[in-house]
mmCIF file of N, CA and C in Angstrom:
data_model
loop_
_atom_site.group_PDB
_atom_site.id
_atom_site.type_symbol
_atom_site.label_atom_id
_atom_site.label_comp_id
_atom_site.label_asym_id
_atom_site.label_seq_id
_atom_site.Cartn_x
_atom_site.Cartn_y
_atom_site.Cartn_z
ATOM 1 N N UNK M 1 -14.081 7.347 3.350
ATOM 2 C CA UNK M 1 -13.920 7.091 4.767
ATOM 3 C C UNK M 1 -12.457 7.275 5.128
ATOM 4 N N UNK M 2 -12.371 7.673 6.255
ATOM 5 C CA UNK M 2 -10.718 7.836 6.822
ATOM 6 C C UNK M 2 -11.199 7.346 8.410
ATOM 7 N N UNK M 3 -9.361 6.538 8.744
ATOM 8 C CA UNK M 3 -9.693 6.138 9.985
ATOM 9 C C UNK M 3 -7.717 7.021 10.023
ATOM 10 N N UNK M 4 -8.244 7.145 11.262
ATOM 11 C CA UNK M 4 -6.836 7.650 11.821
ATOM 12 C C UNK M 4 -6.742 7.086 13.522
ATOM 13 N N UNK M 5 -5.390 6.979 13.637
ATOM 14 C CA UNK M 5 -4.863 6.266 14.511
ATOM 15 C C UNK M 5 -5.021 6.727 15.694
ATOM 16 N N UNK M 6 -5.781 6.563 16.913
ATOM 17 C CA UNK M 6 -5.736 6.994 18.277
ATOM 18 C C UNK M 6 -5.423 5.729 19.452
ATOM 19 N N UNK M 7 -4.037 5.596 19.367
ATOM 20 C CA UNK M 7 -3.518 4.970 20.592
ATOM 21 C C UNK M 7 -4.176 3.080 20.053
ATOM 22 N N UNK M 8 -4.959 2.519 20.948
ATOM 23 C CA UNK M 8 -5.183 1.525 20.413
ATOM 24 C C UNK M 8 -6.533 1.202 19.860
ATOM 25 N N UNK M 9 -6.583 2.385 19.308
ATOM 26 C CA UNK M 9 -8.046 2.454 18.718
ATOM 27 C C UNK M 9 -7.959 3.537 16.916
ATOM 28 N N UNK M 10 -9.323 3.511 16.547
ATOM 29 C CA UNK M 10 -9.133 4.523 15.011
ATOM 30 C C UNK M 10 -10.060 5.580 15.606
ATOM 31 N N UNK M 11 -9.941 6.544 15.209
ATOM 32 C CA UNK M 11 -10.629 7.601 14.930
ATOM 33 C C UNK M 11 -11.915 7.694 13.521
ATOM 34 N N UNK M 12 -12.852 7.239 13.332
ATOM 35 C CA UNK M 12 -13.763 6.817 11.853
ATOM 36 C C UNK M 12 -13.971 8.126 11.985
ATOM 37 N N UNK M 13 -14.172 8.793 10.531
ATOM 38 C CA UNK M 13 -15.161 10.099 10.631
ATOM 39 C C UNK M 13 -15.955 9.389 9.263
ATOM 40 N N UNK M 14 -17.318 9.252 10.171
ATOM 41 C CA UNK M 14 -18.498 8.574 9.220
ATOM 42 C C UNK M 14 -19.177 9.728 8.847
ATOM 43 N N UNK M 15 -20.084 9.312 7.777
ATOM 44 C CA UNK M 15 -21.257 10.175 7.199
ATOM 45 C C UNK M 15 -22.500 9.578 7.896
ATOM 46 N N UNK M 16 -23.800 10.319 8.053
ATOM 47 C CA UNK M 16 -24.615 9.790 8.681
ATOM 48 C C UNK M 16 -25.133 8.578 7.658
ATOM 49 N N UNK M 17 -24.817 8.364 6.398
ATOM 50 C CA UNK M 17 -25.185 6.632 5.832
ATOM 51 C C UNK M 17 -24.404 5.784 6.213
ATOM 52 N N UNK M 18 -23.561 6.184 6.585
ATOM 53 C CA UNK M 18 -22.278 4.781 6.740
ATOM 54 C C UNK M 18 -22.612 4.687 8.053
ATOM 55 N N UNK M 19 -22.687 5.485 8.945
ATOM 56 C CA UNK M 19 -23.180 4.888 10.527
ATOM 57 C C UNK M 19 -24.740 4.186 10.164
ATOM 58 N N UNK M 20 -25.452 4.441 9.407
ATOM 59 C CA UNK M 20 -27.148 4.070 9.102
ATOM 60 C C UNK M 20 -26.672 2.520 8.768
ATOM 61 N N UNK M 21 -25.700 2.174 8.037
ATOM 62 C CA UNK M 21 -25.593 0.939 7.317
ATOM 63 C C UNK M 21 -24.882 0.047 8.021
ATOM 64 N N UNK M 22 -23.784 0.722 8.823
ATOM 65 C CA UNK M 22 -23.526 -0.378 10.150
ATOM 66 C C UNK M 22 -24.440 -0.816 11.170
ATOM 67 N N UNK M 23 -25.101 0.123 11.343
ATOM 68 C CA UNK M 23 -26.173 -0.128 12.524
ATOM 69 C C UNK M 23 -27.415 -0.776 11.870
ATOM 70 N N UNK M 24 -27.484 -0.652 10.959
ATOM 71 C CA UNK M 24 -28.687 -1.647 10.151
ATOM 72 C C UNK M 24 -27.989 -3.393 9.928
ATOM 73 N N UNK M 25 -26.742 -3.609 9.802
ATOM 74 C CA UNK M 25 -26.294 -4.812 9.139
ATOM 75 C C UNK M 25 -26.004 -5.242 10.447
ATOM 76 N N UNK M 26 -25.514 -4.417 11.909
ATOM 77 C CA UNK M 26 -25.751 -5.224 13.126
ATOM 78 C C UNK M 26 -27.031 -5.322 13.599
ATOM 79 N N UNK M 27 -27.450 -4.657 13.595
ATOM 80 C CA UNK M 27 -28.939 -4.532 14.292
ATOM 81 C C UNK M 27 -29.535 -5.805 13.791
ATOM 82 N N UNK M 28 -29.631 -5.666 12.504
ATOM 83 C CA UNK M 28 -30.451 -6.852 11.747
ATOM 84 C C UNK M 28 -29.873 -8.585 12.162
ATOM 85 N N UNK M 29 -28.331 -8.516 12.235
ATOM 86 C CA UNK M 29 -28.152 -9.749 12.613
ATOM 87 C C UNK M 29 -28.124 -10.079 13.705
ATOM 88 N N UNK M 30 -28.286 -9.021 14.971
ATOM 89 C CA UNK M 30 -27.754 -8.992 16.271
ATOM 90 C C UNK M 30 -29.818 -9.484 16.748
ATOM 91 N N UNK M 31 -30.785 -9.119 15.871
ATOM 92 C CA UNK M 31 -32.097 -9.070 16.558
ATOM 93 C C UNK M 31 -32.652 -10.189 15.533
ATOM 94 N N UNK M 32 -31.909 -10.705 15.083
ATOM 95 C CA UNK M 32 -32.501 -12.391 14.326
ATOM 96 C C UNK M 32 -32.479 -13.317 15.522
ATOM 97 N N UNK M 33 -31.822 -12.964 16.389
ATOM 98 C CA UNK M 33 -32.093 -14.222 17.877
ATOM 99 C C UNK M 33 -31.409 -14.930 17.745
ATOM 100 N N UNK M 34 -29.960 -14.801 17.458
ATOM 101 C CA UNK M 34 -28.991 -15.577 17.193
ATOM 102 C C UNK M 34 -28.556 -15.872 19.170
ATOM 103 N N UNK M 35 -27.703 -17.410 18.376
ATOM 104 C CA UNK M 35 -27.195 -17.314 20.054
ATOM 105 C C UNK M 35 -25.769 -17.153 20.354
ATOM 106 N N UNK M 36 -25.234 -16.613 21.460
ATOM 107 C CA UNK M 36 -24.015 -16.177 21.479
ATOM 108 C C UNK M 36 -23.152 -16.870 20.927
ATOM 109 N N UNK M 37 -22.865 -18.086 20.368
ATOM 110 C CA UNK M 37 -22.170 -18.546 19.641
ATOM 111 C C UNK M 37 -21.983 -18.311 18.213
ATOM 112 N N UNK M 38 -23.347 -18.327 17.577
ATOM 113 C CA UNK M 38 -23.587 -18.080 16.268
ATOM 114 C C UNK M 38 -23.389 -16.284 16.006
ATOM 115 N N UNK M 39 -23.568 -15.703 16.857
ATOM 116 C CA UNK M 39 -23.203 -14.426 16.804
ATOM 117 C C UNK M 39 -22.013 -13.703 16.691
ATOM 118 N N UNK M 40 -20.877 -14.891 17.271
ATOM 119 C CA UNK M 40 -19.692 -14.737 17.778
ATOM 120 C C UNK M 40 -19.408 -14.841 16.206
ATOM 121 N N UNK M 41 -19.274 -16.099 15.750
ATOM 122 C CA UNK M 41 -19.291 -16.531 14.360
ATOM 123 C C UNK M 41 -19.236 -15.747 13.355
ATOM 124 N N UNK M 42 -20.690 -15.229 13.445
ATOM 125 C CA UNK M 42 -21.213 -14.002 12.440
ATOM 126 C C UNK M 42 -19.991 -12.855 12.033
ATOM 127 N N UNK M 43 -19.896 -11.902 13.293
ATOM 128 C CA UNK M 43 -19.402 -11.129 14.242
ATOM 129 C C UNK M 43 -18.458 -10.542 14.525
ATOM 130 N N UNK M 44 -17.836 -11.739 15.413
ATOM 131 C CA UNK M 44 -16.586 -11.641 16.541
ATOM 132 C C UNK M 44 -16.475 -11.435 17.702
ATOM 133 N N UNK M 45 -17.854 -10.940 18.032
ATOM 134 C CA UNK M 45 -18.503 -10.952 18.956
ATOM 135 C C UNK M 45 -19.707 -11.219 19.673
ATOM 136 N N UNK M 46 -20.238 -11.259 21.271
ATOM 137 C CA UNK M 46 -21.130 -11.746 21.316
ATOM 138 C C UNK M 46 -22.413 -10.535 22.093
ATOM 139 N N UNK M 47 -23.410 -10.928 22.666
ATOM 140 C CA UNK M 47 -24.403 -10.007 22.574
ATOM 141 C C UNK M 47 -23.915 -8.386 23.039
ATOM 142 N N UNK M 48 -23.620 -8.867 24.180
ATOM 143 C CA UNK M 48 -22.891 -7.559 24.885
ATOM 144 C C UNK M 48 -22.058 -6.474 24.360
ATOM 145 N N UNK M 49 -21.378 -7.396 23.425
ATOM 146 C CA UNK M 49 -20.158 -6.117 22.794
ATOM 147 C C UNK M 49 -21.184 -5.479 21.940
ATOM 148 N N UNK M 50 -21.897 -6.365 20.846
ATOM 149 C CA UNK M 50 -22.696 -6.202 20.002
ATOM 150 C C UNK M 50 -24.085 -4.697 20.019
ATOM 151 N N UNK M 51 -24.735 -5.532 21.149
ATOM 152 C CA UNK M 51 -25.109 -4.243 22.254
ATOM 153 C C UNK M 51 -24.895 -2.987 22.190
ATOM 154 N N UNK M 52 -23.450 -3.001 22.918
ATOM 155 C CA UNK M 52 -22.947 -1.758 23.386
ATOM 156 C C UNK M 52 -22.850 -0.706 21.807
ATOM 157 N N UNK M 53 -22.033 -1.387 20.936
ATOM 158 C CA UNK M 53 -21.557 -0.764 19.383
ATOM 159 C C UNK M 53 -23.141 0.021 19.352
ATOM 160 N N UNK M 54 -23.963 -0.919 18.972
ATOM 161 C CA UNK M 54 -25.200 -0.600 18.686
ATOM 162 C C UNK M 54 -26.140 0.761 19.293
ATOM 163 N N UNK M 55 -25.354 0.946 20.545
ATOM 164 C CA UNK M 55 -25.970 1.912 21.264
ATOM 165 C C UNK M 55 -25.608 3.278 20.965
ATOM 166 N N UNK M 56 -24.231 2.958 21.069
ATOM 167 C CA UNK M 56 -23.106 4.059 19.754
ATOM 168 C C UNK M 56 -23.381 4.503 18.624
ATOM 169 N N UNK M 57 -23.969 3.640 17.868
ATOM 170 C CA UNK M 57 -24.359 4.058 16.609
ATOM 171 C C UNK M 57 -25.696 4.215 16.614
ATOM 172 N N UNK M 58 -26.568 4.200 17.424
ATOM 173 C CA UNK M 58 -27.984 4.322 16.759
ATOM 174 C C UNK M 58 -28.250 6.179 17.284
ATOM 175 N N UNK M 59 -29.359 6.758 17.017
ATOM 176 C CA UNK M 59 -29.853 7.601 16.828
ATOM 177 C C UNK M 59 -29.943 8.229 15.366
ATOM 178 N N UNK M 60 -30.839 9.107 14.976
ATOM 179 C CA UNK M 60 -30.762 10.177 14.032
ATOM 180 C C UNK M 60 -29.212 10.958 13.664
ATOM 181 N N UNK M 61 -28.532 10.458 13.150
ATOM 182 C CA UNK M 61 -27.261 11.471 12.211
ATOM 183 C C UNK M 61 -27.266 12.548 11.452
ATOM 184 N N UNK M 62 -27.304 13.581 11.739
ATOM 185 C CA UNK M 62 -27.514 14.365 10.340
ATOM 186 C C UNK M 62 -26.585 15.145 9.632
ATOM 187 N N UNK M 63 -25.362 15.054 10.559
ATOM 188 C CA UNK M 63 -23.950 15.159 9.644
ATOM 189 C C UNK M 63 -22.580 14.557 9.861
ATOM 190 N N UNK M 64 -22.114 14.153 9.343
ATOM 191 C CA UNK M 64 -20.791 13.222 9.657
ATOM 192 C C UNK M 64 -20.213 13.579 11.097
ATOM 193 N N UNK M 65 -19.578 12.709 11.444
ATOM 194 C CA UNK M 65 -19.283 13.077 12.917
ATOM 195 C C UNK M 65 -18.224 11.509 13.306
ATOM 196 N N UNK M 66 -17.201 11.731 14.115
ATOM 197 C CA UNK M 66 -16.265 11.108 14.350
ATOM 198 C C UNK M 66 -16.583 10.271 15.755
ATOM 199 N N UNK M 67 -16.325 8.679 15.165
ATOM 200 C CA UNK M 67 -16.424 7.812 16.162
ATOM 201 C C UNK M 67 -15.398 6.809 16.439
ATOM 202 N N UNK M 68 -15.160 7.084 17.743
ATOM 203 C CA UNK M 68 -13.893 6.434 18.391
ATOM 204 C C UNK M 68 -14.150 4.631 18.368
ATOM 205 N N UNK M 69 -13.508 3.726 17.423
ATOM 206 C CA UNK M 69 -13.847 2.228 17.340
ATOM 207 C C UNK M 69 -12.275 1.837 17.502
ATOM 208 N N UNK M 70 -12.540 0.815 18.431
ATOM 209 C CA UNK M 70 -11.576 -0.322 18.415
ATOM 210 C C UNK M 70 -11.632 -1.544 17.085
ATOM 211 N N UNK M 71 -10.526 -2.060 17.088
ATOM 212 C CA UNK M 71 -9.972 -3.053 15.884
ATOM 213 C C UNK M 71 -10.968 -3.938 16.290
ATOM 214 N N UNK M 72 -11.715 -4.332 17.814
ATOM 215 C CA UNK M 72 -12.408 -4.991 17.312
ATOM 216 C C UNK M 72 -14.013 -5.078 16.630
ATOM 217 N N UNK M 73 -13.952 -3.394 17.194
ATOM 218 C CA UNK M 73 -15.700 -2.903 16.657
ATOM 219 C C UNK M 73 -15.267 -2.831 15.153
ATOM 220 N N UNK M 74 -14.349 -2.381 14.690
ATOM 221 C CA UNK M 74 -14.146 -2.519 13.258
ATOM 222 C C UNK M 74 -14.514 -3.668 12.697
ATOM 223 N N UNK M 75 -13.920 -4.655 13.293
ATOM 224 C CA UNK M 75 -13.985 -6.088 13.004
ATOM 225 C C UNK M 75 -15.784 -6.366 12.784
ATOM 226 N N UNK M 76 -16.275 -6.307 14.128
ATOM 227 C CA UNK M 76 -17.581 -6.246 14.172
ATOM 228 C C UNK M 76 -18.447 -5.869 13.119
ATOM 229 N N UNK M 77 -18.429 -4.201 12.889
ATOM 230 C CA UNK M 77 -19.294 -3.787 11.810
ATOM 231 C C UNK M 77 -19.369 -4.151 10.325
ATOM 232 N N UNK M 78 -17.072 -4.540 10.129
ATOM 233 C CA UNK M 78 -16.786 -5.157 8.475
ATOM 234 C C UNK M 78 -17.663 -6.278 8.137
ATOM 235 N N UNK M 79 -17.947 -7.595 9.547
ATOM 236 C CA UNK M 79 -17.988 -8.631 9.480
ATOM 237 C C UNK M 79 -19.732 -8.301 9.230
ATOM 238 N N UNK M 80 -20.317 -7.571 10.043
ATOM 239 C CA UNK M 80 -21.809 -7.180 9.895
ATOM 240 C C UNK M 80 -22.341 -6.914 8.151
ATOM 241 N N UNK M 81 -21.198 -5.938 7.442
ATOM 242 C CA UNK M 81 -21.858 -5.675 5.991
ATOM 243 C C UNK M 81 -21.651 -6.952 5.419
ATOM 244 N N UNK M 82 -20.191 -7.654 5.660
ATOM 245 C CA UNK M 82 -20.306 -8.972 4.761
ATOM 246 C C UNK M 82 -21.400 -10.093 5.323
ATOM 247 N N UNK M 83 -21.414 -10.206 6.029
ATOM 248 C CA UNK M 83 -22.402 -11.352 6.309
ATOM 249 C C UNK M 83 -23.921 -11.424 6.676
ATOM 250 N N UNK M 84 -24.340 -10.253 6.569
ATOM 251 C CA UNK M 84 -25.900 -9.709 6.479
ATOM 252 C C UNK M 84 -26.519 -10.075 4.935
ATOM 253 N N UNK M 85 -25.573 -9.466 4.432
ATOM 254 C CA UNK M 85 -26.700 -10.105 2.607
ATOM 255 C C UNK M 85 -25.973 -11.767 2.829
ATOM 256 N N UNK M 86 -25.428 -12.890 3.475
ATOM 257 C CA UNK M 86 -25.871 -13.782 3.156
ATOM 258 C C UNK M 86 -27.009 -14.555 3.940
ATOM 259 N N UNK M 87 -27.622 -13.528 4.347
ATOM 260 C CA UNK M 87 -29.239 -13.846 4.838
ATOM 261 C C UNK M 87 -30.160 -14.088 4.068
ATOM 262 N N UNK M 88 -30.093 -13.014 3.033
ATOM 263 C CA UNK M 88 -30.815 -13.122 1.551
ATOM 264 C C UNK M 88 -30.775 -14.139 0.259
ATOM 265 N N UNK M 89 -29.908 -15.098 0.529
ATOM 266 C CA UNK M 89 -29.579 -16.147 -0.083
ATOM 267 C C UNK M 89 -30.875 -17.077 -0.431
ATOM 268 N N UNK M 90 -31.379 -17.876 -1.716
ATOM 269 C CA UNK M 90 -32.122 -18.971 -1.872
ATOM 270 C C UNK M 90 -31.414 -19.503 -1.549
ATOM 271 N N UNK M 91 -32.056 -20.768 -1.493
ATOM 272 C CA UNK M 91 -31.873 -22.145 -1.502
ATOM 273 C C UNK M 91 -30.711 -22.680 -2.759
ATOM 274 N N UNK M 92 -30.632 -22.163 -3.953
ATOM 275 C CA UNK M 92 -29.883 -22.331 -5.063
ATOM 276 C C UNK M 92 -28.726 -21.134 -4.986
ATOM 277 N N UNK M 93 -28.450 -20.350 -4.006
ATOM 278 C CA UNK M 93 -27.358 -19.744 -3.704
ATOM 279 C C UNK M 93 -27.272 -18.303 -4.755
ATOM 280 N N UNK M 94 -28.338 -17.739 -5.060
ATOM 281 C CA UNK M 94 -28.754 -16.534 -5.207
ATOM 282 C C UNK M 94 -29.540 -15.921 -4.040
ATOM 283 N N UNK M 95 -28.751 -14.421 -4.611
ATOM 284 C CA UNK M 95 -29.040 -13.267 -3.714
ATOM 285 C C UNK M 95 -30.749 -12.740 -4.082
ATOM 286 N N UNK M 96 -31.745 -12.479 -3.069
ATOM 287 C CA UNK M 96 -32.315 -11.983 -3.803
ATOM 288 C C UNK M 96 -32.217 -10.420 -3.209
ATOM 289 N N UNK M 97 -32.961 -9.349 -3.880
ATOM 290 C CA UNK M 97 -32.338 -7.630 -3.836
ATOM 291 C C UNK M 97 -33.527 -7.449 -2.870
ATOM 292 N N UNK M 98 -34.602 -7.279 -3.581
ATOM 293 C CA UNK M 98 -35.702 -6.750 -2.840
ATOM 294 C C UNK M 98 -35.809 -6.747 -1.343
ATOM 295 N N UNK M 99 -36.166 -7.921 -0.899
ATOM 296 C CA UNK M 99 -36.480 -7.953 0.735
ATOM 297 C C UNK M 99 -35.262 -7.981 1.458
ATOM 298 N N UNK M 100 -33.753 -7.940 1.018
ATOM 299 C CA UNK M 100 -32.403 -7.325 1.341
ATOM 300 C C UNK M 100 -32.845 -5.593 1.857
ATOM 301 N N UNK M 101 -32.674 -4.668 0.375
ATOM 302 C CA UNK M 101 -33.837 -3.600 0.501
ATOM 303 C C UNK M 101 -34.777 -3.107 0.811
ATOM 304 N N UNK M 102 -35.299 -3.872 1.352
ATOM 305 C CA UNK M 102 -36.707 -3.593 2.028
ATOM 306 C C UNK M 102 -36.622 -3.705 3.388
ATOM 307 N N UNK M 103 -35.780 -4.809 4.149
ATOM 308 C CA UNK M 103 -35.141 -4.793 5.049
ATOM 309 C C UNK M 103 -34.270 -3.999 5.879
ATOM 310 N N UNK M 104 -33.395 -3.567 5.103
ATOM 311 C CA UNK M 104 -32.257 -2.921 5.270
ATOM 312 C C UNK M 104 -32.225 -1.282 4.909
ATOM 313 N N UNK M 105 -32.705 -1.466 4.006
ATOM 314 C CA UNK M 105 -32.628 0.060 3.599
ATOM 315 C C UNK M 105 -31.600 -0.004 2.342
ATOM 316 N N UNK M 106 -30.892 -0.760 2.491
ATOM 317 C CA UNK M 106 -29.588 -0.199 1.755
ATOM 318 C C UNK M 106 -29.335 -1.156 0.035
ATOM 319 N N UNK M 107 -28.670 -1.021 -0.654
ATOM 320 C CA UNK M 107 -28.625 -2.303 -1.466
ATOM 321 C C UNK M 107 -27.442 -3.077 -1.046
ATOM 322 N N UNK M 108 -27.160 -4.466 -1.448
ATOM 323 C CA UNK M 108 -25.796 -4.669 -0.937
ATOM 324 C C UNK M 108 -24.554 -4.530 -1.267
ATOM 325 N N UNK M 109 -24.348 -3.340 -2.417
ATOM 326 C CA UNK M 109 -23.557 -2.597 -3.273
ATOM 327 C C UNK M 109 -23.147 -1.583 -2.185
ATOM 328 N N UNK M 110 -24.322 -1.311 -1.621
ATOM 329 C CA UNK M 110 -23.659 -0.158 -0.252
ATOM 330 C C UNK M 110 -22.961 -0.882 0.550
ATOM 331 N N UNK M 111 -23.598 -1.955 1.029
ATOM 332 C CA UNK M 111 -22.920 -2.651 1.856
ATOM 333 C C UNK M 111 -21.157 -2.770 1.545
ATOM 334 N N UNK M 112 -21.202 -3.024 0.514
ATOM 335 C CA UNK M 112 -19.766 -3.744 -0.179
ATOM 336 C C UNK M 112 -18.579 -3.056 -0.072
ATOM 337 N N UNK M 113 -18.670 -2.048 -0.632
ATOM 338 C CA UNK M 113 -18.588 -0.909 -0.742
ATOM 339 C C UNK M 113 -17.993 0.072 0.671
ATOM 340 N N UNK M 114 -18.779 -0.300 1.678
ATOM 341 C CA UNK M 114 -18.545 0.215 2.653
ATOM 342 C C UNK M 114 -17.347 -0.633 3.160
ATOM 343 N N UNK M 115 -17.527 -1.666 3.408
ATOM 344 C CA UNK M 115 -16.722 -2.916 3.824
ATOM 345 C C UNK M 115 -15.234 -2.807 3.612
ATOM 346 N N UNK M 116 -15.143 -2.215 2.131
ATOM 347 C CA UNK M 116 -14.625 -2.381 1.024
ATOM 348 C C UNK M 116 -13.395 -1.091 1.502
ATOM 349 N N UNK M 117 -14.458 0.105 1.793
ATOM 350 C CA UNK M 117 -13.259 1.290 2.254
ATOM 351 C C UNK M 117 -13.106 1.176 3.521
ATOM 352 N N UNK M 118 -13.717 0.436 4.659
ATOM 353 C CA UNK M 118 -12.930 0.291 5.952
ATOM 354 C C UNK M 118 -11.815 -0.457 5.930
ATOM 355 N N UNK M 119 -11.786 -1.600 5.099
ATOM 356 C CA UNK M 119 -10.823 -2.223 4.830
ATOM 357 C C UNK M 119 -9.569 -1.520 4.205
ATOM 358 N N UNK M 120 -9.915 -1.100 3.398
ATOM 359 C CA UNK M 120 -9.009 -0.296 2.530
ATOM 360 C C UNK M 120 -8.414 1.451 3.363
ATOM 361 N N UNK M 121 -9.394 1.736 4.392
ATOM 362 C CA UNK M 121 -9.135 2.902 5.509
ATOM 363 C C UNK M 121 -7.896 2.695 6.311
ATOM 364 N N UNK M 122 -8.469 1.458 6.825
ATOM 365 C CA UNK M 122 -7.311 0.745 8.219
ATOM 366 C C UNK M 122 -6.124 0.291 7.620
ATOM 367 N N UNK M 123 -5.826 0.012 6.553
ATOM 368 C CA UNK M 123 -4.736 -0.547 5.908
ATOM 369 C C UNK M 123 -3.648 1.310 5.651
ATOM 370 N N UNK M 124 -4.180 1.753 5.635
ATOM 371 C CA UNK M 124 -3.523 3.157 5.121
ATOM 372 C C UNK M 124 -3.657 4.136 6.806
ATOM 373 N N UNK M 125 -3.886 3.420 7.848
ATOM 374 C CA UNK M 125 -4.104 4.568 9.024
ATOM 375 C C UNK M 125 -2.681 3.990 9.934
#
């Protein structure tokens, strides 16, 4: 992933999985029926911003393609991969994989991973 600097915003040039996996880790927490508080929490934001990102990223991708995000949609989507697999949590504070995967599509190695180079993108843009 590379983010490059446009004024007060990044420039992302995603692959169509990395837009699939943001929009799956918001989608999923944004349509659990959270309420604007707990969303905020989640997040950083609340339905509306949430919303809007979402509208941005959804459709069919079928080749990388560059999307204009603010520090705080960044914020948004980082906060979306980390805190979506702790949905999948027992009761005894294991992950379980399957219905993460089955859910999501993704494992949460993608997730991590992803998280992992936006973080590591924005620090170097």
């Amino acid at each position: 992933m590379k983010l490059t600097r446009d004024g007060d915003a990044f420039i992302a040039r995603l692959a169509p999985s990395q837009v699939s996996a943001m929009y799956e880790a918001l989608s999923y927490l944004r349509h659990r029926d959270p309420s604007d508080t707990e969303l905020t929490l989640l997040v950083g934001a609340g339905r509306e911003a949430v919303d809007a990102l979402l509208e941005r990223l959804s459709g069919r991708h079928t080749k990388s393609r560059d999307f204009r995000l603010t520090i705080e949609e960044l914020h948004m989507v980082h906060s979306a991969l980390t805190a979506a697999p702790t949905m999948f949590l027992t009761r005894g504070g294991g992950f379980v994989e399957e219905p993460f995967h089955i859910r999501l599509g993704f494992y949460r190695e993608n997730f991590d991973v992803l998280a992992l180079a936006l973080t590591q993108a924005a620090a170097e843009a």
